[in-house]
Short mmCIF file of C-alpha atoms in Angstrom, two decimals:
data_model
loop_
_atom_site.label_atom_id
_atom_site.label_comp_id
_atom_site.label_asym_id
_atom_site.label_seq_id
_atom_site.Cartn_x
_atom_site.Cartn_y
_atom_site.Cartn_z
CA MET A 1 -54.74 -265.56 -95.71
CA GLU A 2 -55.49 -263.87 -92.37
CA GLU A 3 -59.09 -263.36 -93.35
CA TYR A 4 -59.63 -267.07 -93.66
CA VAL A 5 -58.10 -268.03 -90.35
CA MET A 6 -61.50 -268.09 -88.49
CA THR A 7 -63.03 -269.96 -91.41
CA ILE A 8 -60.36 -272.63 -90.95
CA VAL A 9 -60.89 -272.62 -87.17
CA TRP A 10 -64.69 -273.08 -87.42
CA ALA A 11 -64.27 -275.78 -90.11
CA SER A 12 -61.85 -277.56 -87.80
CA VAL A 13 -64.18 -277.26 -84.84
CA PHE A 14 -66.94 -278.74 -87.00
CA VAL A 15 -64.89 -281.71 -88.08
CA VAL A 16 -63.62 -282.34 -84.56
CA SER A 17 -67.18 -282.18 -83.22
CA ILE A 18 -68.35 -284.67 -85.82
CA GLY A 19 -65.43 -287.01 -84.94
CA ILE A 20 -66.18 -286.82 -81.25
CA GLU A 21 -69.86 -287.49 -81.82
CA ALA A 22 -69.08 -290.41 -84.11
CA ALA A 23 -66.65 -291.91 -81.62
CA THR A 24 -69.08 -291.82 -78.67
CA ALA A 25 -72.44 -293.33 -78.09
CA GLU A 26 -73.68 -290.29 -76.11
CA LEU A 27 -74.57 -286.74 -77.22
CA VAL A 28 -71.25 -285.12 -76.38
CA ALA A 29 -70.46 -282.61 -79.09
CA ILE A 30 -73.70 -282.34 -81.11
CA TRP A 31 -74.56 -279.09 -79.34
CA PHE A 32 -71.58 -277.38 -80.97
CA LEU A 33 -72.39 -278.28 -84.63
CA PRO A 34 -75.20 -275.72 -85.38
CA GLY A 35 -73.22 -272.87 -83.66
CA THR A 36 -70.17 -273.95 -85.60
CA VAL A 37 -71.97 -273.79 -88.89
CA VAL A 38 -73.49 -270.38 -88.21
CA SER A 39 -70.05 -269.01 -87.06
CA LEU A 40 -68.44 -270.48 -90.10
CA ILE A 41 -70.87 -268.69 -92.33
CA LEU A 42 -70.30 -265.47 -90.40
CA SER A 43 -66.64 -265.80 -90.85
CA LEU A 44 -67.10 -266.15 -94.68
CA PHE A 45 -68.88 -262.76 -94.61
CA GLY A 46 -66.15 -261.14 -92.63
CA VAL A 47 -68.07 -260.62 -89.36
CA ALA A 48 -65.93 -259.74 -86.36
CA GLU A 49 -64.29 -262.62 -84.55
CA TRP A 50 -65.84 -261.76 -81.17
CA VAL A 51 -69.33 -261.82 -82.75
CA GLN A 52 -68.66 -265.26 -84.17
CA GLY A 53 -67.53 -266.47 -80.76
CA VAL A 54 -70.62 -265.00 -79.02
CA VAL A 55 -72.94 -266.51 -81.62
CA PHE A 56 -71.25 -269.89 -81.34
CA ALA A 57 -71.47 -269.91 -77.52
CA ALA A 58 -75.06 -268.62 -77.47
CA ILE A 59 -76.42 -271.21 -79.93
CA SER A 60 -74.47 -274.07 -78.27
CA ILE A 61 -75.72 -273.12 -74.75
CA VAL A 62 -79.31 -272.60 -75.87
CA LEU A 63 -79.36 -276.00 -77.68
CA PHE A 64 -77.77 -277.74 -74.63
CA VAL A 65 -80.26 -276.25 -72.20
CA LEU A 66 -83.30 -276.95 -74.44
CA ALA A 67 -82.22 -280.53 -75.17
CA PHE A 68 -81.68 -281.37 -71.50
CA THR A 69 -84.94 -279.77 -70.50
CA VAL A 70 -86.72 -282.03 -72.91
CA ILE A 71 -84.72 -285.11 -71.98
CA ARG A 72 -85.27 -284.44 -68.25
CA LYS A 73 -89.00 -284.18 -68.76
CA ARG A 74 -89.01 -287.49 -70.63
CA ILE A 75 -87.01 -289.17 -67.90
CA LEU A 76 -89.33 -287.85 -65.21
CA LYS A 77 -92.34 -288.94 -67.18
CA LYS A 78 -90.89 -292.48 -67.45
CA SER A 79 -90.18 -292.65 -63.78
CA ASP A 80 -93.90 -292.07 -63.12
CA ALA A 81 -94.85 -295.08 -65.18
CA LYS A 82 -95.82 -298.18 -63.31
CA THR A 83 -93.30 -301.07 -63.44
CA ASP A 84 -94.05 -304.71 -63.14
CA LEU A 85 -93.08 -304.57 -59.54
CA ASP A 86 -95.51 -301.74 -58.78
CA LEU A 87 -98.27 -303.86 -60.16
CA LEU A 88 -97.73 -306.30 -57.29
CA ILE A 89 -98.79 -303.66 -54.71
CA GLY A 90 -102.23 -304.33 -53.52
CA GLN A 91 -102.33 -307.94 -54.76
CA ARG A 92 -103.02 -311.00 -52.73
CA ALA A 93 -100.10 -313.44 -52.17
CA ARG A 94 -99.99 -316.90 -50.68
CA VAL A 95 -97.52 -317.55 -47.84
CA GLU A 96 -95.01 -320.24 -48.85
CA GLU A 97 -92.80 -320.01 -45.82
CA ASP A 98 -93.85 -318.66 -42.44
CA ILE A 99 -93.34 -314.91 -42.28
CA ASN A 100 -91.67 -313.93 -39.00
CA ASN A 101 -89.84 -310.55 -38.97
CA PRO A 102 -87.79 -311.11 -35.77
CA GLU A 103 -86.37 -314.29 -37.32
CA MET A 104 -85.95 -312.52 -40.68
CA ARG A 105 -87.66 -315.17 -42.67
CA GLY A 106 -90.67 -315.52 -44.85
CA ALA A 107 -91.71 -316.04 -48.49
CA VAL A 108 -94.83 -315.55 -50.54
CA LYS A 109 -95.89 -316.68 -53.95
CA ILE A 110 -97.51 -314.22 -56.32
CA ASP A 111 -98.00 -314.59 -60.06
CA GLY A 112 -96.12 -317.88 -59.96
CA LYS A 113 -93.00 -316.36 -58.43
CA VAL A 114 -91.65 -316.75 -54.91
CA TRP A 115 -90.59 -313.54 -53.18
CA SER A 116 -88.95 -312.86 -49.81
CA ALA A 117 -91.58 -311.30 -47.55
CA ARG A 118 -91.85 -309.34 -44.30
CA MET A 119 -94.85 -308.18 -42.43
CA ILE A 120 -95.58 -304.39 -42.14
CA ASN A 121 -96.01 -304.81 -38.43
CA ASP A 122 -93.17 -306.58 -36.74
CA SER A 123 -95.52 -308.21 -34.25
CA ASP A 124 -97.68 -309.85 -37.04
CA THR A 125 -96.78 -313.28 -38.46
CA ALA A 126 -98.31 -315.36 -41.25
CA ALA A 127 -98.31 -319.12 -41.56
CA VAL A 128 -97.86 -321.27 -44.66
CA GLY A 129 -101.07 -321.38 -46.70
CA GLU A 130 -102.42 -318.00 -45.39
CA TYR A 131 -102.92 -315.04 -47.69
CA VAL A 132 -101.48 -311.57 -47.31
CA ILE A 133 -101.75 -308.28 -49.22
CA VAL A 134 -98.63 -306.63 -50.65
CA GLU A 135 -98.41 -303.15 -49.18
CA SER A 136 -94.99 -302.01 -50.59
CA ILE A 137 -91.70 -303.25 -51.88
CA SER A 138 -88.29 -302.72 -50.27
CA GLY A 139 -85.50 -303.90 -52.55
CA VAL A 140 -86.43 -307.53 -53.30
CA LYS A 141 -88.73 -308.00 -50.29
CA LEU A 142 -92.48 -307.63 -50.36
CA ASN A 143 -93.89 -305.87 -47.29
CA CYS A 144 -97.23 -307.50 -46.53
CA ARG A 145 -100.14 -307.18 -44.11
CA LYS A 146 -102.64 -309.80 -43.07
CA ILE A 147 -106.04 -309.89 -44.91
#
């Protein structure tokens, strides 16, 4: 019976890992499954318990690091992609409400939508009907300059 204790331990870790993974929407325990399977097989062949533990830890850590390296690269690649808001930069917008930074007011219309707007230079103003160029975006405000 003692020779099968680690087999039972690894089988239990496998079942618990699957249960945790099934119960969550994130990749929480999936890193342990391949290491558990290899350690389970090693235990069936009577390999020393410390070797099983080292193999389990090594496989789990390597998979975790590799997966997050790939995931991080994909996340960074997505953050470089232009969003709809980024496409507004450089476009011409029509002033719908006088833009006056000291009074903290102003709005422009671009692509059929009205946005809060401020001028890049605080001393500049723009009157209704004039056109400005969108230079940047701060939160939900378009930072503009005169044409």
